[in-house]
Short mmCIF file of C-alpha atoms in Angstrom, two decimals:
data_model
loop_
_atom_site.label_atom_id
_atom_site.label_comp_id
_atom_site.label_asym_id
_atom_site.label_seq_id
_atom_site.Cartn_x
_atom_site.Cartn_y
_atom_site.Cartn_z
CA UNK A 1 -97.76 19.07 169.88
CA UNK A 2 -101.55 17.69 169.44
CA UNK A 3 -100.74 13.94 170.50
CA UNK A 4 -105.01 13.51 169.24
CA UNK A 5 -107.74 15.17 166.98
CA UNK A 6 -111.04 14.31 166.61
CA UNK A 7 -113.69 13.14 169.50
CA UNK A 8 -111.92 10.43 170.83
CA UNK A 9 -114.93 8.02 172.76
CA UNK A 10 -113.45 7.24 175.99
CA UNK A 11 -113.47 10.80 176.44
CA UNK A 12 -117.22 11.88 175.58
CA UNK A 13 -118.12 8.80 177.17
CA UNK A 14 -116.64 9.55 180.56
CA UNK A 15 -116.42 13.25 180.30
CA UNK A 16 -113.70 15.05 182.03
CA UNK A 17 -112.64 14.07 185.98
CA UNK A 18 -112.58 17.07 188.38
CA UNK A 19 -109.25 19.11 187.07
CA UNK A 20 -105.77 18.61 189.33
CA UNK A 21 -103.74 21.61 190.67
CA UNK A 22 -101.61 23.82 188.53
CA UNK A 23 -97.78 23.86 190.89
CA UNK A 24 -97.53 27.41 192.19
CA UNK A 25 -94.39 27.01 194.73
CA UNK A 26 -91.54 25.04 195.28
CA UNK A 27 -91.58 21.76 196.65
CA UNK A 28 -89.71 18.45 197.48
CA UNK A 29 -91.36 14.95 196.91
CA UNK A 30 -89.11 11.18 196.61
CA UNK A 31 -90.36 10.02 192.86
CA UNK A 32 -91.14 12.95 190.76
CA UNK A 33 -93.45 10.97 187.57
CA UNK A 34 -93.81 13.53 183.96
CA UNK A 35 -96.52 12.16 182.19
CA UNK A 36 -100.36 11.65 184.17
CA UNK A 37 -101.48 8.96 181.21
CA UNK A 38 -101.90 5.40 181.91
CA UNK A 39 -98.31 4.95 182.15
CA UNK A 40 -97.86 7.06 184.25
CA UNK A 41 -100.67 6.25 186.74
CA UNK A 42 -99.14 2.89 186.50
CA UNK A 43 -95.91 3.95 187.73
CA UNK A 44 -97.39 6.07 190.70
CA UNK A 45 -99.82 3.02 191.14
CA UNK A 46 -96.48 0.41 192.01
CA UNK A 47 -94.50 3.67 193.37
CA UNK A 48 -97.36 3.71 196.07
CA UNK A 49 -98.04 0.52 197.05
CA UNK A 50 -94.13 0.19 197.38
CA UNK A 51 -94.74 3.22 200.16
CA UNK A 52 -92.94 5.31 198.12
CA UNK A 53 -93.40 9.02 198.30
CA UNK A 54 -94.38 10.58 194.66
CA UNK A 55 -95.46 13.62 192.75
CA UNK A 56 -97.15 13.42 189.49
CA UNK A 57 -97.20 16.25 186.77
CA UNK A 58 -98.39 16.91 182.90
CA UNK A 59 -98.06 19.94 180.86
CA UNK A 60 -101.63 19.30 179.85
CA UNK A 61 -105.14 18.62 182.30
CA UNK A 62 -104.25 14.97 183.72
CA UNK A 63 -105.05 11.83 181.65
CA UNK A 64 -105.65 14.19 178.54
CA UNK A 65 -103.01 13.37 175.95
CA UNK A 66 -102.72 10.29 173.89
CA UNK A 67 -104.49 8.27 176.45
CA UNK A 68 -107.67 9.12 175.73
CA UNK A 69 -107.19 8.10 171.81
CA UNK A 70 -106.16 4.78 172.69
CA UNK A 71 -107.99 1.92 171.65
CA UNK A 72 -106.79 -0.19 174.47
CA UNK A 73 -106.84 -3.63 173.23
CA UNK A 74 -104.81 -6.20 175.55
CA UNK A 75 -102.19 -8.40 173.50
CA UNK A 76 -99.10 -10.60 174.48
CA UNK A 77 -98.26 -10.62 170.59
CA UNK A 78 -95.78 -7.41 170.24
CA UNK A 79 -95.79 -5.64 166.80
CA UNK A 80 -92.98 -7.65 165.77
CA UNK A 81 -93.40 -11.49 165.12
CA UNK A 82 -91.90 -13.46 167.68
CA UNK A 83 -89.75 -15.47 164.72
CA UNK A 84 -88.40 -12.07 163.56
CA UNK A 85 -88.07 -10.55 167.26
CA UNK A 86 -85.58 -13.81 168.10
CA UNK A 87 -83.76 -12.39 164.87
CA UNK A 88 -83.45 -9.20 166.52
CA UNK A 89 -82.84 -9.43 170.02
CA UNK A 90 -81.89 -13.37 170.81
CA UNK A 91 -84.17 -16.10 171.40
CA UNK A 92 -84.21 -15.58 175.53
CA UNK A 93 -84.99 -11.84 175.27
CA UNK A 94 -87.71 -12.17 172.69
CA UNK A 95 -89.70 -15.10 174.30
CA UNK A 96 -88.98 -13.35 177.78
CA UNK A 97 -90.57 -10.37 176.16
CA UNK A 98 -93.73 -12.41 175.25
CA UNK A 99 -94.28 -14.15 178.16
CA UNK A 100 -93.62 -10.72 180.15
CA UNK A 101 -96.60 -9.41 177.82
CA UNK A 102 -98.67 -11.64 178.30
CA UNK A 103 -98.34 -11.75 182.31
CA UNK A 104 -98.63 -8.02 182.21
CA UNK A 105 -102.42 -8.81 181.22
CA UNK A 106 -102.68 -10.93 184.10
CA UNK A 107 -101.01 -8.07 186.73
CA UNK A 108 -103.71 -5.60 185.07
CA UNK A 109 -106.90 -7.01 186.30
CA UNK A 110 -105.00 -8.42 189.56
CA UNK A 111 -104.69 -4.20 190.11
CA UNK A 112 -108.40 -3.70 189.28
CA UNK A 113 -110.05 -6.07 191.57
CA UNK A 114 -107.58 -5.46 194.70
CA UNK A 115 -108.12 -1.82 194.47
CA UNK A 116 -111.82 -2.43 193.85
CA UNK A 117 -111.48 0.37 191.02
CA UNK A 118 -113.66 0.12 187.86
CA UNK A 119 -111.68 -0.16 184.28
CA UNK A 120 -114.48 -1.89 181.79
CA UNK A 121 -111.86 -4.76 181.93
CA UNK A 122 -113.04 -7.57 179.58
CA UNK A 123 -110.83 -10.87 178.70
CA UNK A 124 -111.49 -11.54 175.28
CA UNK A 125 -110.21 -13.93 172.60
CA UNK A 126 -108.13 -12.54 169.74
CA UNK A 127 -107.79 -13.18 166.26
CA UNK A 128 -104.41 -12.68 164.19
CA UNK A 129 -105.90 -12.63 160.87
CA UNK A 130 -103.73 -14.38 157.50
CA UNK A 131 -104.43 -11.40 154.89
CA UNK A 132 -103.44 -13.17 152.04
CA UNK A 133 -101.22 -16.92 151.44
CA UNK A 134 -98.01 -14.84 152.33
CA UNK A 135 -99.84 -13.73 155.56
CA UNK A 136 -101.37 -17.12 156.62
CA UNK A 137 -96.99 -18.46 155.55
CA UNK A 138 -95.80 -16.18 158.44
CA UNK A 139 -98.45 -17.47 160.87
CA UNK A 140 -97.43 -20.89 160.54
CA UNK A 141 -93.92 -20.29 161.41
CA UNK A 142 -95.06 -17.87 163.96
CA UNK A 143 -97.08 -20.79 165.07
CA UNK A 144 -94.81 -23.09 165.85
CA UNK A 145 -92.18 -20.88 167.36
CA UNK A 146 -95.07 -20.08 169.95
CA UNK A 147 -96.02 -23.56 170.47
CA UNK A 148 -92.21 -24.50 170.86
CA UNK A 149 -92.03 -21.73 173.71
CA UNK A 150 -95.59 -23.13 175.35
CA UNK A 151 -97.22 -19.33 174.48
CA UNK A 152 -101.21 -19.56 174.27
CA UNK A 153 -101.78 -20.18 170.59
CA UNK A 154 -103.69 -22.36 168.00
CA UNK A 155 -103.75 -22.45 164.59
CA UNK A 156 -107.23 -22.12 162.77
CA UNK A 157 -107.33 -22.79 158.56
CA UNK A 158 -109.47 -21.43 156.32
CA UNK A 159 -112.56 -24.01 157.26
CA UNK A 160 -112.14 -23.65 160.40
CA UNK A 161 -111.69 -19.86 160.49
CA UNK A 162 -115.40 -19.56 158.66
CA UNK A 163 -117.21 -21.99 160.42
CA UNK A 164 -116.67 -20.21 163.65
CA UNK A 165 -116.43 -16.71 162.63
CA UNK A 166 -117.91 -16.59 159.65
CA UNK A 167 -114.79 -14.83 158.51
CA UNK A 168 -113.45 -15.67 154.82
CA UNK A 169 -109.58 -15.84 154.80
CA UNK A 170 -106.58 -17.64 154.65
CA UNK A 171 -106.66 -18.89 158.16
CA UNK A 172 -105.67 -17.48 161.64
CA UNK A 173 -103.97 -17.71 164.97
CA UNK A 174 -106.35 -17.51 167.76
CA UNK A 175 -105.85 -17.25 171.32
CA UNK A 176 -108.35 -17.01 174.73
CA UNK A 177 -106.22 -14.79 176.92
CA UNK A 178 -106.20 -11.30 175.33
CA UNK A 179 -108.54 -8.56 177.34
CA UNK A 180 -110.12 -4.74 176.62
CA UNK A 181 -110.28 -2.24 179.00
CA UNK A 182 -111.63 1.97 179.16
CA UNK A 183 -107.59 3.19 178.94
CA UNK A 184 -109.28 7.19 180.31
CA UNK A 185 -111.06 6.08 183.07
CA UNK A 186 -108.62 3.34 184.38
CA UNK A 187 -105.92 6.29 184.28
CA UNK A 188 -108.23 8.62 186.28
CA UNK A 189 -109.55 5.85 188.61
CA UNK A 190 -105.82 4.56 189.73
CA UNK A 191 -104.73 8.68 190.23
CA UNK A 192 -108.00 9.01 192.32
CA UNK A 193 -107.20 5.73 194.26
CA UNK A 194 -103.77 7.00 195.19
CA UNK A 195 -104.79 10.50 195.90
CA UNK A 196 -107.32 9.25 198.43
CA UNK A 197 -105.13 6.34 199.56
CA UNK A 198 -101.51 6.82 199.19
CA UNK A 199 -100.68 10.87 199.60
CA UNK A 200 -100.16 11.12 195.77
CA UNK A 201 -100.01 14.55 194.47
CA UNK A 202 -101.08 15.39 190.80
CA UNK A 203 -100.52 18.93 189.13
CA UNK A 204 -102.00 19.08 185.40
CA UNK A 205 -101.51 22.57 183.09
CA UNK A 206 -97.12 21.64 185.03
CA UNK A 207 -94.61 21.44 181.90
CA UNK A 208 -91.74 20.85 183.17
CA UNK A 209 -88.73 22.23 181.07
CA UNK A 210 -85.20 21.96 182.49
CA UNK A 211 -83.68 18.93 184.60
CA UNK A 212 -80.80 19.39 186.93
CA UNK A 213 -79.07 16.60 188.46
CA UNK A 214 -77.14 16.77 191.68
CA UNK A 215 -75.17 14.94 193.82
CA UNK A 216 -77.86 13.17 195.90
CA UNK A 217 -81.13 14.41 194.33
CA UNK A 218 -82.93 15.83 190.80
CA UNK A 219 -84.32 18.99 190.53
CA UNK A 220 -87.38 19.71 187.64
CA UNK A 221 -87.97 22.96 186.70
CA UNK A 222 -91.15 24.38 185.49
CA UNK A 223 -91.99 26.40 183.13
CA UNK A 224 -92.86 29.15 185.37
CA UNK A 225 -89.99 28.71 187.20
CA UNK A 226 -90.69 26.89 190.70
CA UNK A 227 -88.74 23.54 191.51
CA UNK A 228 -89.50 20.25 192.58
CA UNK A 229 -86.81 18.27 194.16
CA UNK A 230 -86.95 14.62 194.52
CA UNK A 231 -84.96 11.58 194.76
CA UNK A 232 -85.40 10.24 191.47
CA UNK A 233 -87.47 11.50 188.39
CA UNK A 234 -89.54 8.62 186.12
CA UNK A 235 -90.20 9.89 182.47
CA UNK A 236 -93.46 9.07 181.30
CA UNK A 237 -94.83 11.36 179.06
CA UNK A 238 -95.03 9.11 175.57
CA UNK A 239 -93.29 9.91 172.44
CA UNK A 240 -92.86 13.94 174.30
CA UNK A 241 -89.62 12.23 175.70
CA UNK A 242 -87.36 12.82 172.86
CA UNK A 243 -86.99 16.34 174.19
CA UNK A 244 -84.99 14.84 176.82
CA UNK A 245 -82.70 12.42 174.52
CA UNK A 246 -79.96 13.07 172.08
CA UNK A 247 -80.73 9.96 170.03
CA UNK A 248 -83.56 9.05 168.14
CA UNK A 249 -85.31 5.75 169.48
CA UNK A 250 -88.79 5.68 167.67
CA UNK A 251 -90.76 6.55 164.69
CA UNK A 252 -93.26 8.80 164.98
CA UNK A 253 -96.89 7.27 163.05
CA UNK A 254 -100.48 8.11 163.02
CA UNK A 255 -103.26 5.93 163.54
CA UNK A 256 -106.61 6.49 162.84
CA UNK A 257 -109.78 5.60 164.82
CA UNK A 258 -113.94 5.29 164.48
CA UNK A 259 -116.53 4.13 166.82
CA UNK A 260 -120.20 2.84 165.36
CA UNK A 261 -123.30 3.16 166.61
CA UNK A 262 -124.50 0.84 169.00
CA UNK A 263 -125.83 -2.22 167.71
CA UNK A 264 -128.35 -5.58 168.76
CA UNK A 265 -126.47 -8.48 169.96
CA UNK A 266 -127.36 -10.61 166.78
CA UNK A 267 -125.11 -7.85 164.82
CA UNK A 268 -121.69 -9.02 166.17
CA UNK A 269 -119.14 -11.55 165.36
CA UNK A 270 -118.61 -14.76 167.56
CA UNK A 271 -117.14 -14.00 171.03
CA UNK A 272 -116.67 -10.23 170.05
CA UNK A 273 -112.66 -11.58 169.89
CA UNK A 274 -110.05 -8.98 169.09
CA UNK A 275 -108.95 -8.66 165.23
CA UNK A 276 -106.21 -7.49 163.67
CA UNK A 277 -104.24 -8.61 160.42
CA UNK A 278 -100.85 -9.43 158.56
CA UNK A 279 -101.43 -6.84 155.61
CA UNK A 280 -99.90 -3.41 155.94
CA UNK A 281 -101.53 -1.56 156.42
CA UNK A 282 -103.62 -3.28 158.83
CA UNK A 283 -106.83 -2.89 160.66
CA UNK A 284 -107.56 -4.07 163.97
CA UNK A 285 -111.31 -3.92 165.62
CA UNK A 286 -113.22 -4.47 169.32
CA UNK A 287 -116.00 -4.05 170.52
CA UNK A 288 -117.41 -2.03 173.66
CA UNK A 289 -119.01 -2.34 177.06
CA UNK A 290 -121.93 -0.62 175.40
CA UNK A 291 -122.20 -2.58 171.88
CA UNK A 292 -120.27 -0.63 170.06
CA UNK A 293 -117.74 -1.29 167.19
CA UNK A 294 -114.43 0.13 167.50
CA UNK A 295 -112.51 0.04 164.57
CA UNK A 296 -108.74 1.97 163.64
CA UNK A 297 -105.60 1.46 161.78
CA UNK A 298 -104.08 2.50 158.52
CA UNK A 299 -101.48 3.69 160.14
CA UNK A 300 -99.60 6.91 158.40
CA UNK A 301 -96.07 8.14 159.00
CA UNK A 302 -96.27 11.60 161.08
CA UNK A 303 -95.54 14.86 159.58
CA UNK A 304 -97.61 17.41 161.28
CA UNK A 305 -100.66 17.49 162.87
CA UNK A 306 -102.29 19.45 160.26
CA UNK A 307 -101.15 16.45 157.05
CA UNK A 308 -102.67 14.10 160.00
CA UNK A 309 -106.04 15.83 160.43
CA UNK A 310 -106.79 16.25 157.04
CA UNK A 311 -106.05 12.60 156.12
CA UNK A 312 -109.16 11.92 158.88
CA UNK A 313 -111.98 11.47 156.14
CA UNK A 314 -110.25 9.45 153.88
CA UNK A 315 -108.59 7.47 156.24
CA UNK A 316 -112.16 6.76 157.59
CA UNK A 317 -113.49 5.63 154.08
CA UNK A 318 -110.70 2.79 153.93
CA UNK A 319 -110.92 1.41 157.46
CA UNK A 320 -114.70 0.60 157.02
CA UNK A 321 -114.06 -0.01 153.21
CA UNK A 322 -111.70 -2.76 154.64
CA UNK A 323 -114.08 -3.96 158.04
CA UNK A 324 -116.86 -4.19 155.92
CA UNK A 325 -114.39 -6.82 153.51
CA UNK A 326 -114.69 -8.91 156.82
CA UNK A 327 -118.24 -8.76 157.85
CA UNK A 328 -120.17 -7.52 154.27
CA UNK A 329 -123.65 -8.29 156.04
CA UNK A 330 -122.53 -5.76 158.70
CA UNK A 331 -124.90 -2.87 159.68
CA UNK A 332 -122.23 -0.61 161.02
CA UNK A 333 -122.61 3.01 161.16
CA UNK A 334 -119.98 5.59 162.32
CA UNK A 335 -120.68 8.09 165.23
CA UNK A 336 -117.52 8.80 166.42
CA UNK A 337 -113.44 9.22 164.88
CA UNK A 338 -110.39 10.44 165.42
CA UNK A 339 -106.65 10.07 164.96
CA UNK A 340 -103.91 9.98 167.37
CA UNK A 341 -99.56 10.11 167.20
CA UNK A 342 -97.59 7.16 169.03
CA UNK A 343 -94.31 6.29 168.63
CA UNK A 344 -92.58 2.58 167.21
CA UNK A 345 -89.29 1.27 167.47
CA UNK A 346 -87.32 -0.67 165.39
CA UNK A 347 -87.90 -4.29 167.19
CA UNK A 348 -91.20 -3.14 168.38
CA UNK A 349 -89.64 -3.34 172.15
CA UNK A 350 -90.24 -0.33 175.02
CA UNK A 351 -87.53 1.17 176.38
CA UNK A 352 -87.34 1.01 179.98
CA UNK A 353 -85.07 2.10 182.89
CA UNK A 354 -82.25 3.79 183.15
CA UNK A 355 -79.77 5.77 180.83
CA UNK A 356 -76.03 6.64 181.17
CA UNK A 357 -76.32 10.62 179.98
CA UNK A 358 -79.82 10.97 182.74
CA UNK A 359 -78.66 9.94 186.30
CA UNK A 360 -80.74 10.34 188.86
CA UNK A 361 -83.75 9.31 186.18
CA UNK A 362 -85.80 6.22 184.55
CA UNK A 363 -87.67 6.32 181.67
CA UNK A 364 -91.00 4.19 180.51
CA UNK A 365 -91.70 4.64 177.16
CA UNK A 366 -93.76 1.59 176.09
CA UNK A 367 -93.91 2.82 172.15
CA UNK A 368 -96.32 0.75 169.72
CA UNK A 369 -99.21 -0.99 169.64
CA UNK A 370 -98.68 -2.89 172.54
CA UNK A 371 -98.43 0.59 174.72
CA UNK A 372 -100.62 -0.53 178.06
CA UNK A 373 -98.74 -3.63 178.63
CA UNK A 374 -95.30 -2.32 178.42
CA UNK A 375 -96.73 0.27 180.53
CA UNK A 376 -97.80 -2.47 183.54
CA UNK A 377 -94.10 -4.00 182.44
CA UNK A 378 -92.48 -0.92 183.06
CA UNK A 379 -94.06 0.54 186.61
CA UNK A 380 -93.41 -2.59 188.21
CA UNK A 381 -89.83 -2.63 186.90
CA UNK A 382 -89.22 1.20 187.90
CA UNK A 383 -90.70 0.23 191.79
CA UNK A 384 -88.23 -2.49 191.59
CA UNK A 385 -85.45 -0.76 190.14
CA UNK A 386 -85.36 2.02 192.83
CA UNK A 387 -86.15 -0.17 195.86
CA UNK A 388 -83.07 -2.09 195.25
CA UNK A 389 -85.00 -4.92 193.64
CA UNK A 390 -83.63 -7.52 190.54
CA UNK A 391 -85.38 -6.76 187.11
CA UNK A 392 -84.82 -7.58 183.72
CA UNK A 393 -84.16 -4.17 182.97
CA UNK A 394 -81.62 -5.16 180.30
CA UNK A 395 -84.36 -6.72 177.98
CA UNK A 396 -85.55 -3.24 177.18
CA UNK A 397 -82.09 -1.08 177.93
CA UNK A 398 -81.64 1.98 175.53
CA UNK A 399 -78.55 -0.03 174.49
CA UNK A 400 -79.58 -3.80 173.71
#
């Protein structure tokens, strides 16, 4: 399936990194990792520096699929509000979840500057816009419950919210610890790193199509037929996991995406924070290392990639119909778009770990908008899951 249509930015912007190997023989390896996006280049990232032993391969050219059509803005707040997500999962697992989000941003940049590896990683500020009185209702509650649990938050009204920001609505909740980064070239720079630095092996144009588990090991077969045989095999490949699982765990939507022009300093917003919003749909919009607005949402349930593409120019229309709602002086003009396909669960939670019908295997599918983080949460649970390690694994089990 096309996880991405359009010219996503990250990808004309850095152009494509020197192709991987296709696999042409057998071979044995300790951590076999599906999936070459950022989640996976996470898990191979903690899987190294652990001194473990791993293989990575993708059915498409590495770092291709739905990383390069993500928008890669850096959030604690989950998809779910943290008042409905103690409703759902029990007030220790939802705050744990927050605070494990919010570290996660932390761990990313910690990662950047020991490998010495370049990202475009930004901390920003963020603004959780009140759409309407309803809206700016549910972030007052979600206020509080946040304060209660000491999570980074204040509450700006509709005074306060203008004179800043010069933005006209109901009020907001702002916060000074959210961050941006280039999702592409982080992916390509940490599989580099570890290719040069840690023995890791990366075969793109590798689909793996049949698992076997035995006694002591796993074996992956491609779809030309050679096997790899490791230790343990880590799922990463996005929303393409399903293939592997009886049950359905997500919801498959499609988000759509444009990048302006660049523009003169005067031209953006105070401290170019993160937005997003309450109403659904919802927009949310950064800015890039280059001065560039980046602006996507409207999010559509998935049919096909065809009913996805062809919703691209009037999907366009209403996400800078609605930015423009925001910032009506704003001299915006689009240059790039496209649309992508991720998956959301029903508490907005990844799943992580382990699961009783797939021994020998974990999974790290860190579904929904906040996709990077759960991805840091994830690799550093995996390393610690197979070197013996405690985790919190249950917080994000496939049976919570």
């Amino acid at each position: 399936m096309d996880l991405k249509s359009g010219l996503p930015f990250w990808l004309i912007k850095n152009g494509l990194s020197k192709d991987y190997n296709t696999l042409d023989s057998d071979i044995e390896t300790e951590v076999l990792i599906i999936g070459s996006g950022i989640t996976g280049a996470l898990v191979a990232h903690f899987l190294c520096e652990g001194g473990v032993n791993c293989v990575v391969v993708d059915r498409r050219m590495a770092s291709t699929g739905s990383t390069t059509a993500s928008t890669a803005q850096l959030q604690y707040e989950i998809d779910t509000f943290l008042f409905d997500l103690i409703e759902k999962v029990g007030e220790e697992n939802a705050v744990k979840a927050y605070q494990k989000c919010l570290e996660s941003i932390y761990t990313l940049e910690k990662i950047i500057k020991k490998l010495k590896i370049d990202g475009n990683f930004e901390w920003r500020s963020s603004l959780y816009l009140a759409s309407d009185a309803k809206g700016f209702k549910d972030l007052e509650q979600e206020y509080e419950t946040r304060k209660k649990f000491k999570l980074p938050v204040t509450l700006l009204n509709q005074k306060e919210l203008k004179d800043k920001f010069n933005i006209d609505k109901k009020g907001a909740l702002y916060n000074d610890c959210s961050a941006q980064i280039d999702t592409f070239k982080l992916c390509t720079e940490l599989l580099n790193y570890h290719k040069k630095n840690s023995g890791l092996v990366v075969y793109s144009h590798t689909d793996v199509v049949k698992v076997e588990n035995k006694k002591e090991h796993i074996i992956a077969i491609t779809e030309k037929g050679y096997k790899i045989t490791a230790k343990k095999i880590v799922a990463a490949p996005g929303f393409e996991s399903e293939s592997l699982l009886k049950e359905k765990v997500m919801q498959l939507n499609s988000t759509y995406v444009f990048v302006s022009k660049p523009l003169k300093e005067e031209d953006f917003w105070n401290e170019k924070c993160l937005i997003w919003e309450t109403a659904r749909p919802y927009i949310y919009v950064r800015t890039t290392k280059d001065n560039r607005i980046m602006v996507g949402g409207f999010d559509e349930d998935f049919q096909n990639p065809k009913k996805r593409d062809a919703l691209m120019e009037q999907k366009n229309k209403a996400i800078l119909k609605r930015f423009k709602k925001l910032f009506p002086d704003s001299k915006i003009e689009v240059d790039f778009y496209w649309c992508g396909t991720f998956g959301e669960t029903k508490d907005g939670l990844p799943f992580i770990g382990e699961h009783k019908e797939h021994p020998n295997m974990y999974f790290a599918l860190g579904y929904g908008g906040n996709g990077i983080t759960f991805s840091v949460i994830a690799a550093e649970m995996i390393k610690d899951l197979y070197l013996g390690k405690p985790t919190d694994s249950d917080l994000f089990a496939f049976d919570r």
